[in-house]
PDB file of N, CA and C in Angstrom:
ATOM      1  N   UNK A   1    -288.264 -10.580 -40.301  1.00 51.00           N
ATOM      2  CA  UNK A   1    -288.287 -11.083 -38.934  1.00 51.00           C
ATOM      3  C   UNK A   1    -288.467  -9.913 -37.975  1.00 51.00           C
ATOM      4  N   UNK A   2    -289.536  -9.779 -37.066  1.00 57.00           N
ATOM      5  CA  UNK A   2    -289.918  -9.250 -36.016  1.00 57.00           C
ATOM      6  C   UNK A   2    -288.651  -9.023 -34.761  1.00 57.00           C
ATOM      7  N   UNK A   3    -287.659  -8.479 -34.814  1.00 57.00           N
ATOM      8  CA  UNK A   3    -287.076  -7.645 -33.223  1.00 57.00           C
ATOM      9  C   UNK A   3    -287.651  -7.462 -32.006  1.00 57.00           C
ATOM     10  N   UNK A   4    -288.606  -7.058 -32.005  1.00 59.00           N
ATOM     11  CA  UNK A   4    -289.512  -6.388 -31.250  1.00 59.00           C
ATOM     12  C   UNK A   4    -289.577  -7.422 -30.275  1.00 59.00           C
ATOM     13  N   UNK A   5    -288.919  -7.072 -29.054  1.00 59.00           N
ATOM     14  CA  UNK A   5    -288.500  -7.461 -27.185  1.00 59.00           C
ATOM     15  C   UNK A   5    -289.877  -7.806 -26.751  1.00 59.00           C
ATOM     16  N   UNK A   6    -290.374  -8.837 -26.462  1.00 59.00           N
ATOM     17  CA  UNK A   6    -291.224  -9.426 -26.043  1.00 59.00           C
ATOM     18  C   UNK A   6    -291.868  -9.587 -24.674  1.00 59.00           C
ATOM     19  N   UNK A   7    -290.850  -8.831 -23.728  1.00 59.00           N
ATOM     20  CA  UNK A   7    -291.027  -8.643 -22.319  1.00 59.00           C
ATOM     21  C   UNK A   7    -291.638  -8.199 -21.648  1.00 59.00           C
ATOM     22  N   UNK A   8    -292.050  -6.722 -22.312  1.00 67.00           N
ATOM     23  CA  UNK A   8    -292.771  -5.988 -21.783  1.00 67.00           C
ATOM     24  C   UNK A   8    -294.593  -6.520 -21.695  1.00 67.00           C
ATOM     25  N   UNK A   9    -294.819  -7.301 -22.482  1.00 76.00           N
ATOM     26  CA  UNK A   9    -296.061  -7.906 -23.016  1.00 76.00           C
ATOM     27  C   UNK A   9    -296.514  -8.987 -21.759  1.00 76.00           C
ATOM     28  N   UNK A  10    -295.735  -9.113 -20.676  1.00 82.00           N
ATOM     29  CA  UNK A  10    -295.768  -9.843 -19.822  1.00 82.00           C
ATOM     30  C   UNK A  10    -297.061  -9.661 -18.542  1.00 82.00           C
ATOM     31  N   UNK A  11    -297.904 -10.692 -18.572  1.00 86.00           N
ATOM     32  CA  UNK A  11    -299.115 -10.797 -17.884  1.00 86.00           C
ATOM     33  C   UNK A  11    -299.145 -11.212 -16.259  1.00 86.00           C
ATOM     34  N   UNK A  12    -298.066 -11.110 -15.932  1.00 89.00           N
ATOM     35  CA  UNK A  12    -297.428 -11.993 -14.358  1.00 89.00           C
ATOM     36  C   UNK A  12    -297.387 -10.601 -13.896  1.00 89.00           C
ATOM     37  N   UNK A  13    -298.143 -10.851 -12.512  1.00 90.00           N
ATOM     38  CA  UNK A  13    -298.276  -9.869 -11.606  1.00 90.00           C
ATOM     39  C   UNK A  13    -297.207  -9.474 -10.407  1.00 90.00           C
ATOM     40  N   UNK A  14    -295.664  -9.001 -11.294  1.00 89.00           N
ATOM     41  CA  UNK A  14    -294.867  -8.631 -10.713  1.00 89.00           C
ATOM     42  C   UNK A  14    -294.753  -8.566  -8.904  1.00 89.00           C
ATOM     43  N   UNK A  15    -295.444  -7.245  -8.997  1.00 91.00           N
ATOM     44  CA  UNK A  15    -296.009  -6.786  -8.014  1.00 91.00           C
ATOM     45  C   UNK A  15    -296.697  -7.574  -6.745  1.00 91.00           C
ATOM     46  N   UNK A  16    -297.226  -8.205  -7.169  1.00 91.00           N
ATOM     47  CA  UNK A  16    -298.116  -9.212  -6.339  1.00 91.00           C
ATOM     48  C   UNK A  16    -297.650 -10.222  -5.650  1.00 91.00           C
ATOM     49  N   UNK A  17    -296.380 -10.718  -7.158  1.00 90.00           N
ATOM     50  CA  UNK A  17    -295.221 -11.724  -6.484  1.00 90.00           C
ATOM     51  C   UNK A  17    -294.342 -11.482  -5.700  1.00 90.00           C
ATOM     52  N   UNK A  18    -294.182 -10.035  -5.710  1.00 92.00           N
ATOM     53  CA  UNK A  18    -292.871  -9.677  -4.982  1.00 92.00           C
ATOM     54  C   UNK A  18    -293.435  -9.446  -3.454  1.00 92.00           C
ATOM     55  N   UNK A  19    -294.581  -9.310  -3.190  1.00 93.00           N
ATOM     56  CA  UNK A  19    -295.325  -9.593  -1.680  1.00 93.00           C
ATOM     57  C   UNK A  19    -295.882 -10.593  -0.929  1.00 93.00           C
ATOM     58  N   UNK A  20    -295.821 -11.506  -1.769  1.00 92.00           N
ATOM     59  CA  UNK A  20    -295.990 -12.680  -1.344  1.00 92.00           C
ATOM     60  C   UNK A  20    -295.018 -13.597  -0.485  1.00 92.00           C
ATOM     61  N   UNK A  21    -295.698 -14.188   0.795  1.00 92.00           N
ATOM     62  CA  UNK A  21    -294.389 -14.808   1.708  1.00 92.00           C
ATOM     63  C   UNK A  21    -294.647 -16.384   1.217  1.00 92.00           C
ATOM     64  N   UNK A  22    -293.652 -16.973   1.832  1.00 88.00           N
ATOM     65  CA  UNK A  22    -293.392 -18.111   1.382  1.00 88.00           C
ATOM     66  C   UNK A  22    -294.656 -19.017   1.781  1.00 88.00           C
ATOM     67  N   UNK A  23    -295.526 -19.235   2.920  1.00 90.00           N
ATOM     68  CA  UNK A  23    -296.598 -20.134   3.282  1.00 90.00           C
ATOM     69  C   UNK A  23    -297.998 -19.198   2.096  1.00 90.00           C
ATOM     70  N   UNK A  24    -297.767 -18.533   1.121  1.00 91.00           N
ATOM     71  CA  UNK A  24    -298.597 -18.282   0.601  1.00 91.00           C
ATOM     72  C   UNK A  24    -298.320 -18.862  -1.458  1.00 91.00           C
ATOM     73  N   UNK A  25    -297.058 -19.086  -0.972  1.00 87.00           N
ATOM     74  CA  UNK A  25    -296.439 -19.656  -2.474  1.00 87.00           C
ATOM     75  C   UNK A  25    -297.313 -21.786  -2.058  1.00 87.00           C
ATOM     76  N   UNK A  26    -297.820 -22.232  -3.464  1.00 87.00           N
ATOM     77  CA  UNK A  26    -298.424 -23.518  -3.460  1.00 87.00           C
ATOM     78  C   UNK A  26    -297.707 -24.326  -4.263  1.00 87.00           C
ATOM     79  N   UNK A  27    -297.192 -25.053  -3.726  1.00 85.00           N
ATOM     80  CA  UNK A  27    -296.096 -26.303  -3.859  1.00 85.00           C
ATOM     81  C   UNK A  27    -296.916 -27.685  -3.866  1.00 85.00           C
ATOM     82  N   UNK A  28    -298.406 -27.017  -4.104  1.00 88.00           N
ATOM     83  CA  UNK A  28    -298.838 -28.658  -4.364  1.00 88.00           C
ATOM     84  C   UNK A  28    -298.541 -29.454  -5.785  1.00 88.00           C
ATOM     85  N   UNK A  29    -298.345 -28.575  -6.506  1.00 90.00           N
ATOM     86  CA  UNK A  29    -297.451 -29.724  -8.048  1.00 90.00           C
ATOM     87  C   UNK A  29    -296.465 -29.660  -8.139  1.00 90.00           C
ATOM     88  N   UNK A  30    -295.485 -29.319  -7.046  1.00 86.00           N
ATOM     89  CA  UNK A  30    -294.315 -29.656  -6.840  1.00 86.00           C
ATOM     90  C   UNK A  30    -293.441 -30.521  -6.238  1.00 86.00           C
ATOM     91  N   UNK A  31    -293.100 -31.559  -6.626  1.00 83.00           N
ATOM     92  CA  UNK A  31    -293.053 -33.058  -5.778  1.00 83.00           C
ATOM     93  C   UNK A  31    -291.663 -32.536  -4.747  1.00 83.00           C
ATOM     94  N   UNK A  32    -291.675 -32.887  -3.766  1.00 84.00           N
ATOM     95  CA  UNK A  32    -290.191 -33.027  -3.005  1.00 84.00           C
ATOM     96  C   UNK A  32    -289.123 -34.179  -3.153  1.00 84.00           C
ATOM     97  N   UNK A  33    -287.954 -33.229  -3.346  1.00 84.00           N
ATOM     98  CA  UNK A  33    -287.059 -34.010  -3.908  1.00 84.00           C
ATOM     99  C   UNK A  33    -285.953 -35.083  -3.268  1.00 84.00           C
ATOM    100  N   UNK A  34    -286.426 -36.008  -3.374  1.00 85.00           N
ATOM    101  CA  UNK A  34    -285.577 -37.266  -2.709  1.00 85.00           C
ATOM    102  C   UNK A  34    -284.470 -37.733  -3.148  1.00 85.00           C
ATOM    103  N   UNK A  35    -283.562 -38.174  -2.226  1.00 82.00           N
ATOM    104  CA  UNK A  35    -281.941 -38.789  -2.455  1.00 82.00           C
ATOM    105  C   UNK A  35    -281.984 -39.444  -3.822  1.00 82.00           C
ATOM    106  N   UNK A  36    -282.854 -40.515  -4.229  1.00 82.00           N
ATOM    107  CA  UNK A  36    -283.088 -41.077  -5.148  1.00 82.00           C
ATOM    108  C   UNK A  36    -283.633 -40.052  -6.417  1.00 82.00           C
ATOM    109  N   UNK A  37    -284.024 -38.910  -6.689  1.00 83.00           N
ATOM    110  CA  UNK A  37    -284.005 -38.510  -7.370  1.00 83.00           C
ATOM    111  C   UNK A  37    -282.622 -37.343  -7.761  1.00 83.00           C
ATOM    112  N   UNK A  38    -282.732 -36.935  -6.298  1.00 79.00           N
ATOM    113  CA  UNK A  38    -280.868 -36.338  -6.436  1.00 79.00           C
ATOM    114  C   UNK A  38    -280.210 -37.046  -6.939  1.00 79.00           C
ATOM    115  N   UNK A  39    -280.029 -38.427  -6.669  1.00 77.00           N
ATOM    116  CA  UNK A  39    -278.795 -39.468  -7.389  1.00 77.00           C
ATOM    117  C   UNK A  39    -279.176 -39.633  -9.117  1.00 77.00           C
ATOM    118  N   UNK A  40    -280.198 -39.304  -9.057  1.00 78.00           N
ATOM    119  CA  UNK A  40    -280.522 -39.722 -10.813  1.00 78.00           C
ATOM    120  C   UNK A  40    -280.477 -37.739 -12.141  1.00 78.00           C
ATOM    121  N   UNK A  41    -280.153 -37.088 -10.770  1.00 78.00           N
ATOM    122  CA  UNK A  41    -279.683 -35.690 -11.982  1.00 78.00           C
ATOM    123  C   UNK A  41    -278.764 -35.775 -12.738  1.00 78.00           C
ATOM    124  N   UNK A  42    -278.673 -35.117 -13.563  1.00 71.00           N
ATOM    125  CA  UNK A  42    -277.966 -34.741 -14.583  1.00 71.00           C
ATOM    126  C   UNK A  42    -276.908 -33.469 -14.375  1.00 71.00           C
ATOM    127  N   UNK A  43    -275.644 -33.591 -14.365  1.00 69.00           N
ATOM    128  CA  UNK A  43    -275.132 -32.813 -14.436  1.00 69.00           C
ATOM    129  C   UNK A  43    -274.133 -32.040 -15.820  1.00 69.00           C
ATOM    130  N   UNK A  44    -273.968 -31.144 -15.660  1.00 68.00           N
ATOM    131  CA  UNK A  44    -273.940 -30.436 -16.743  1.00 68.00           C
ATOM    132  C   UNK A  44    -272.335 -29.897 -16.914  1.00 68.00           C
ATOM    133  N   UNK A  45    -271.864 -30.392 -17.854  1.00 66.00           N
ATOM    134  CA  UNK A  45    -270.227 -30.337 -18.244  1.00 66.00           C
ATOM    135  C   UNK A  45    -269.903 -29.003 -18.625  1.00 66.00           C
ATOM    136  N   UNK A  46    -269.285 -28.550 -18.547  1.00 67.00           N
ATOM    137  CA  UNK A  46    -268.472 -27.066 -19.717  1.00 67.00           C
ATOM    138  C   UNK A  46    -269.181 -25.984 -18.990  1.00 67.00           C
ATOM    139  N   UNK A  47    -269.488 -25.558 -17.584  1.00 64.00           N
ATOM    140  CA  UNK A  47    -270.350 -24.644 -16.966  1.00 64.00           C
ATOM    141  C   UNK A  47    -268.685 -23.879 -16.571  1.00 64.00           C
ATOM    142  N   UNK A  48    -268.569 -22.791 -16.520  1.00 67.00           N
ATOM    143  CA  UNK A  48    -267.644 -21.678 -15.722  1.00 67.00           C
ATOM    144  C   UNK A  48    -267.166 -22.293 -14.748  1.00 67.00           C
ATOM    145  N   UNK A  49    -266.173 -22.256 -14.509  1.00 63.00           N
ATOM    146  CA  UNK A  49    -265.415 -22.492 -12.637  1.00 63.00           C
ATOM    147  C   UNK A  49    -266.278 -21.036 -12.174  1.00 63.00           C
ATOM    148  N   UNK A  50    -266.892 -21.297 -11.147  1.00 65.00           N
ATOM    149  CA  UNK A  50    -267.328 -19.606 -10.612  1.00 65.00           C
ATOM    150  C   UNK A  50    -266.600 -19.837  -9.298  1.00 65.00           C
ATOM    151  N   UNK A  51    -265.872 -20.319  -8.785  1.00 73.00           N
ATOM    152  CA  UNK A  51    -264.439 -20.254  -8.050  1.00 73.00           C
ATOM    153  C   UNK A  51    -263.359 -20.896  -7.694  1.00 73.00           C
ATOM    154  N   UNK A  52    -262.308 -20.478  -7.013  1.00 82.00           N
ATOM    155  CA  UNK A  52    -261.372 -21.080  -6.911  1.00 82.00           C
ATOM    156  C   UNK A  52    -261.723 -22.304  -6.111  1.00 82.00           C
ATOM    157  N   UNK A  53    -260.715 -23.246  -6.245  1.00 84.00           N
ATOM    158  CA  UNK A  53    -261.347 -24.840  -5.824  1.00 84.00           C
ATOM    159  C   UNK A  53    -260.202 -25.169  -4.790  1.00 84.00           C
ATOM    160  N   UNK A  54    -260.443 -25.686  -4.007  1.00 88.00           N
ATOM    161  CA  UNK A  54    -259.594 -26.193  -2.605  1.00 88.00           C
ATOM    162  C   UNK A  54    -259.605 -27.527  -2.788  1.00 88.00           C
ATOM    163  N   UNK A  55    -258.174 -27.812  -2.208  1.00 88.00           N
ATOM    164  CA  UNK A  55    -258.002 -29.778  -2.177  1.00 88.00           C
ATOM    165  C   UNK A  55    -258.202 -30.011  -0.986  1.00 88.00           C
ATOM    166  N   UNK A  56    -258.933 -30.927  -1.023  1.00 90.00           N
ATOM    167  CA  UNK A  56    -259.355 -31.646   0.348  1.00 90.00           C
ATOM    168  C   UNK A  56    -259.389 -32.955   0.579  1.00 90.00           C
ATOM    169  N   UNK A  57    -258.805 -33.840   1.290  1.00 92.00           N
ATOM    170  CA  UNK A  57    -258.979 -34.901   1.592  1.00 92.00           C
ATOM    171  C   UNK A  57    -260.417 -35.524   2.274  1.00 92.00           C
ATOM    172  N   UNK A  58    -261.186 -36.360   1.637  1.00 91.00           N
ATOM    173  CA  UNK A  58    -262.442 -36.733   1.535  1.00 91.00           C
ATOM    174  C   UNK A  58    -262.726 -38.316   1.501  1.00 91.00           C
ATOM    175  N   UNK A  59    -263.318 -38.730   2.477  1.00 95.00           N
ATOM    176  CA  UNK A  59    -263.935 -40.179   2.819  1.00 95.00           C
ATOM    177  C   UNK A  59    -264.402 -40.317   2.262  1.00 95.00           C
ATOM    178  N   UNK A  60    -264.862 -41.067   0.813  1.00 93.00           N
ATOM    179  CA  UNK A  60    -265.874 -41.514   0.304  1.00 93.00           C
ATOM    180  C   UNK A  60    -266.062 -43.376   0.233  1.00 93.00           C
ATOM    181  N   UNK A  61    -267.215 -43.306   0.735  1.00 96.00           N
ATOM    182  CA  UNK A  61    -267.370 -45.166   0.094  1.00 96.00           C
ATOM    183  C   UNK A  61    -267.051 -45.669  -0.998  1.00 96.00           C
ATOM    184  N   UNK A  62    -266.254 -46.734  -1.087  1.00 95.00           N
ATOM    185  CA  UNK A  62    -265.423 -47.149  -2.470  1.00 95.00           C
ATOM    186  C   UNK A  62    -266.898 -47.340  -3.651  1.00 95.00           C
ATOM    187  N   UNK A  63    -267.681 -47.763  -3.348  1.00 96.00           N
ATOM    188  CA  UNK A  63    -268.558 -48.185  -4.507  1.00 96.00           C
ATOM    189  C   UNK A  63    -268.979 -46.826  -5.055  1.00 96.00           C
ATOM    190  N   UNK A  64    -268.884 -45.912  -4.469  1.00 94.00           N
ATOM    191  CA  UNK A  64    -269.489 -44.171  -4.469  1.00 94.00           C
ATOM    192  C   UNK A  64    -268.631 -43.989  -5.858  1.00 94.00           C
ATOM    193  N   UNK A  65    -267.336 -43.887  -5.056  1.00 94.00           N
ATOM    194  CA  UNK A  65    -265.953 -43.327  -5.916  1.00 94.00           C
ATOM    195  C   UNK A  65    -265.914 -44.196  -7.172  1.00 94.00           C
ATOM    196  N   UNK A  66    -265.769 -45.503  -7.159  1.00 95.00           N
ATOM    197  CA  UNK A  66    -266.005 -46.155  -8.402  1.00 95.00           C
ATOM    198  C   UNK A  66    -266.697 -46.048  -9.351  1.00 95.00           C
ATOM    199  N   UNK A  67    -267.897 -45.664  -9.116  1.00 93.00           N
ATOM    200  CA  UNK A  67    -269.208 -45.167  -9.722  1.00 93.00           C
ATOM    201  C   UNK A  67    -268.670 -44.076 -10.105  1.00 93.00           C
ATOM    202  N   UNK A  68    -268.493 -43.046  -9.682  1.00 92.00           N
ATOM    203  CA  UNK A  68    -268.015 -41.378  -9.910  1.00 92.00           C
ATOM    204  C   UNK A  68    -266.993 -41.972 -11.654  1.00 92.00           C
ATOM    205  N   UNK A  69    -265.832 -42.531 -10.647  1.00 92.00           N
ATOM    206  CA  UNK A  69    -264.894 -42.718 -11.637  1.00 92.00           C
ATOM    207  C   UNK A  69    -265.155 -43.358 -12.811  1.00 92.00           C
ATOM    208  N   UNK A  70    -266.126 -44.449 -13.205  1.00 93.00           N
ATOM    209  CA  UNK A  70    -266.725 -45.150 -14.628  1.00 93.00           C
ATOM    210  C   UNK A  70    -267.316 -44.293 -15.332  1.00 93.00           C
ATOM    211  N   UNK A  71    -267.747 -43.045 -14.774  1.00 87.00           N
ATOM    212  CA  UNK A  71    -268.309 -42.123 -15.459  1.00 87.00           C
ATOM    213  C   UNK A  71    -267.568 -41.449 -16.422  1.00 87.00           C
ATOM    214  N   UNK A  72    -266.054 -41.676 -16.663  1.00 85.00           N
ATOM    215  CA  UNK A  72    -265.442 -41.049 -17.170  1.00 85.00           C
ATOM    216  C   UNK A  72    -264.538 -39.760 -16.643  1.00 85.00           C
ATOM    217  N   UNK A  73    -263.425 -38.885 -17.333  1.00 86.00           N
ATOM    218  CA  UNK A  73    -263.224 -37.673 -17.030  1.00 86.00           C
ATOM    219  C   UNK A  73    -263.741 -37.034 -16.666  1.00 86.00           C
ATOM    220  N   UNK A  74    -263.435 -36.097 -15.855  1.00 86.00           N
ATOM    221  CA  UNK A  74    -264.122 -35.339 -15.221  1.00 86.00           C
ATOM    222  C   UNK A  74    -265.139 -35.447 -13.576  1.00 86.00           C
ATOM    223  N   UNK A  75    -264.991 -36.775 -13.484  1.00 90.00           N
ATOM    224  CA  UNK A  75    -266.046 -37.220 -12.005  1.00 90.00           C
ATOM    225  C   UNK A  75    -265.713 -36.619 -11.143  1.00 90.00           C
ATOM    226  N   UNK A  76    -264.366 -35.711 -10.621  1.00 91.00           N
ATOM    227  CA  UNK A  76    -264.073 -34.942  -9.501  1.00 91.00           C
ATOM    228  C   UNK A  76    -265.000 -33.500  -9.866  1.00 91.00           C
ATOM    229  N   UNK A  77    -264.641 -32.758 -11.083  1.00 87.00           N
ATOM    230  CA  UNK A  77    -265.883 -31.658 -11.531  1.00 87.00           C
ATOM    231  C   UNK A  77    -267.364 -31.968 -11.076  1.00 87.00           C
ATOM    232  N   UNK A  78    -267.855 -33.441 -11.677  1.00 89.00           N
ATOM    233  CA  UNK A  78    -269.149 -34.072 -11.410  1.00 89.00           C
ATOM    234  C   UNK A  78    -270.043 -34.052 -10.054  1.00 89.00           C
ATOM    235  N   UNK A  79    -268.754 -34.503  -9.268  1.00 92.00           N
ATOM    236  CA  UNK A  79    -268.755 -34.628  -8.233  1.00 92.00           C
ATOM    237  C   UNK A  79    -268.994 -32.732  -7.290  1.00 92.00           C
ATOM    238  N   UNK A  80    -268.214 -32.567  -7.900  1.00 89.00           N
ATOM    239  CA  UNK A  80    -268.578 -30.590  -6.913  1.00 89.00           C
ATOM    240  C   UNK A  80    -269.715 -30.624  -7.345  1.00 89.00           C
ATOM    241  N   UNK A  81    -270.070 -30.236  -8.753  1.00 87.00           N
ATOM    242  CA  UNK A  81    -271.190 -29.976  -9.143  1.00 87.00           C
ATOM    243  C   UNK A  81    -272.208 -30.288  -8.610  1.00 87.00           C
ATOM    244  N   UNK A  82    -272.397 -31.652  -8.317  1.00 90.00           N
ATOM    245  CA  UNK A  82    -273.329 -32.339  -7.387  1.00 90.00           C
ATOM    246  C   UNK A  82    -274.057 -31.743  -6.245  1.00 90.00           C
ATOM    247  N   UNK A  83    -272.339 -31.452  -5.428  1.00 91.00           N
ATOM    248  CA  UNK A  83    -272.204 -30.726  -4.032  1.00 91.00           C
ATOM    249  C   UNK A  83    -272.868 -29.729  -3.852  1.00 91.00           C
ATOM    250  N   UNK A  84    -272.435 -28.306  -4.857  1.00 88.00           N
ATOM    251  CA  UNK A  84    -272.988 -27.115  -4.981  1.00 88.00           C
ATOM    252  C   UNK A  84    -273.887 -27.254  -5.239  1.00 88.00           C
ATOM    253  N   UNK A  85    -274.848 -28.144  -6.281  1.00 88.00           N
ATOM    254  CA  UNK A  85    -276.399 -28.455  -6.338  1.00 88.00           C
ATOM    255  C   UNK A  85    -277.127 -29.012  -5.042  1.00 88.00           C
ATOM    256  N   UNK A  86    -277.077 -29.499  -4.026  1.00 88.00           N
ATOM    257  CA  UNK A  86    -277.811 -29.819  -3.130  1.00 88.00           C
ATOM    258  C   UNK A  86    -276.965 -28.449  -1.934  1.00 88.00           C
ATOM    259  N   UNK A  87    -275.983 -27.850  -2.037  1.00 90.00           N
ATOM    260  CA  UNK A  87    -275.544 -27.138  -0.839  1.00 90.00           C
ATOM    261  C   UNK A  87    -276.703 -25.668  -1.967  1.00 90.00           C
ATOM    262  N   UNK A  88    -276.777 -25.590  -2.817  1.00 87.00           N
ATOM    263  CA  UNK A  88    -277.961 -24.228  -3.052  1.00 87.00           C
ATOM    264  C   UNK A  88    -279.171 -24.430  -3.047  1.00 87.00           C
ATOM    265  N   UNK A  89    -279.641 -26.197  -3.010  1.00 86.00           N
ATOM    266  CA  UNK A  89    -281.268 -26.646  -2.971  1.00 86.00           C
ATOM    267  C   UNK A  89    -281.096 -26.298  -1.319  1.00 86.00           C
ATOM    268  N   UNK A  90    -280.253 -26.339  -0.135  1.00 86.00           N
ATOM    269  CA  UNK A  90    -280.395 -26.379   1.317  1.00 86.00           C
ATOM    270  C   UNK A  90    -280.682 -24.853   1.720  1.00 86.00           C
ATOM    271  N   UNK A  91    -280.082 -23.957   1.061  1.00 87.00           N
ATOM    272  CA  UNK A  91    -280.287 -22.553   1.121  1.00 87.00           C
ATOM    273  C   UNK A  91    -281.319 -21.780   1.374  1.00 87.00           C
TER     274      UNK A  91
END
C-alpha cells in the first residue's frame, strides 16, 4: 500500500482563489437555501460540545416543541444544533 500524501498533487489554483472577491465567486449551481429545506436537514448526534451552554427560557410554538420532542432524546441538543447551523449559514 502506497503512503505517499496526495496533496501536494493538487491542480486548484490556490493563489487565484485566494484573490478572488465574492461577486466574482459563481453560485449559479448553487440553489439558495429555503426554510423548507432548512427544516428537512439532518442533524448530526455525538459532535463535541464546542461550548459552554446557557439556560434560557424560550417561546416556542407547541406543535414546534412536540415535533422536537417525538424525535426522541436529545431534541434540546437537536435543537442548538439547528440554531448554530443557520446562526453560521447568516455569517
Amino acid at each position: 500500500m502506497n503512503n505517499k500524501s496526495t496533496s501536494s498533487n493538487s491542480q486548484t489554483d490556490w493563489e487565484r482563489l485566494d484573490t478572488m472577491t465574492d461577486e466574482e465567486i459563481d453560485f449559479s449551481d448553487c440553489p439558495e437555501i429555503t426554510p423548507e429545506m432548512f427544516a428537512k436537514a439532518v442533524v448530526r448526534r455525538g459532535l463535541a460540545n464546542s461550548q459552554t451552554k446557557t439556560p434560557v427560557t424560550l417561546s416556542i410554538d407547541s406543535d414546534v416543541l412536540e415535533w422536537f420532542k417525538s424525535q426522541g432524546q436529545g431534541y434540546q441538543t437537536q435543537i442548538n444544533h439547528l440554531l448554530r447551523s443557520y446562526m453560521e449559514a447568516q455569517q
